[in-house]
Amino acid sequence: MERCVQLAKIGRSKAAPNPSVGCIIVCNNRIIGEGVTSPYGGSHAEVNALASVKNKYLLSEAVLYVTLEPCCHHGKTPPCTEAIIHSQIKKVVVGCLDPNPKVAGKGIERLKNAGIEVLSGIWERQCQEVHKEFLTFQTKNRPYILLKWAESSDGLIAPSQKSNLRPFWISNKYSQQLSHKLRAEYQAILVGANTVSVDHPQLTTRLWYGLDPKRFVLSQNGDMSLLSSFEDKSSVNLIGPDEIDFSKNVAKQLCDYFYDKNINSVIVEGGLQTISTFIKENFWDEAMVFESDQPLLSGVKSPKLTTIEASKTALLNDILNHYYNPLLDSASID
């Protein structure tokens, strides 16, 4: 199952809004087939793994391992359960259940009714982690929200003044590259109007191989001229007063907005007001804060999370502070 999780991580940037599932097929303690979910609209991991097996006669003696319960309904592709049953595999090991009402245990039931032995809940926590965006979307009817910002050693998110319209880099090149890797793993990225007008960010994955996220700019007055800041204006969208009411529950409305667009994961990158909105309303799941060892001395104070700190990772002279928000009332902002 560890190998299945590795495969699932490989396909994260391409499968959305479907979950990136990992699957392997084992016969006599040897992996004879592997598969990961194809880009949206393509084959699922189980079908790809079955197709990769060269000697199909071995399937009747093999075990199929998969991170997420096989689907049992017709979508853009036929049910994976039918492909598994047709393959004559006799045993399936599932990491975690699919909460989608169209599946939700029915996939496992379908396999068992066909005489296939099924074990579930194997390496469940790790499989739930790799599918956290999909599971959040299905169970909470909103996208998985990652907050991300960089701050100086004296707790500032931006300088008081700048001499140009380019981003002011607080973090080092390794932190910047990791930030672009995260962008490649998420469907969408959100920033506020002030961030765009001051920094002119491009919000792409240019420092990492992967697809650019869909880019969204939040503007209270619906200023379409903000989009001119982007060199490539494809997949850049403005969210203004025609889309949401800025007088209350902005984060909740934004989550509903993204949910309606079938976007299951969003990085909120700035600025202070936009990030603060999600923290105050407790609509966030994870936060990554890149802390530099250099002070700014004067500038905009960074958001402050009062929640359990999950981990610290050194990135040369930067520190990545990684937070999770497990409870609805577990975070606040100073």
Coordinates of N, CA and C in Angstrom, one line a residue, residues 221 235 333:
N221 N -14.5 45.8 -5.6 CA -15.1 46.6 -6.6 C -15.2 46.1 -8.0
S235 N -7.0 31.3 -17.9 CA -7.4 30.7 -16.6 C -7.2 31.7 -15.4
I333 N -7.0 34.8 14.8 CA -5.9 35.7 14.3 C -5.8 36.9 15.2

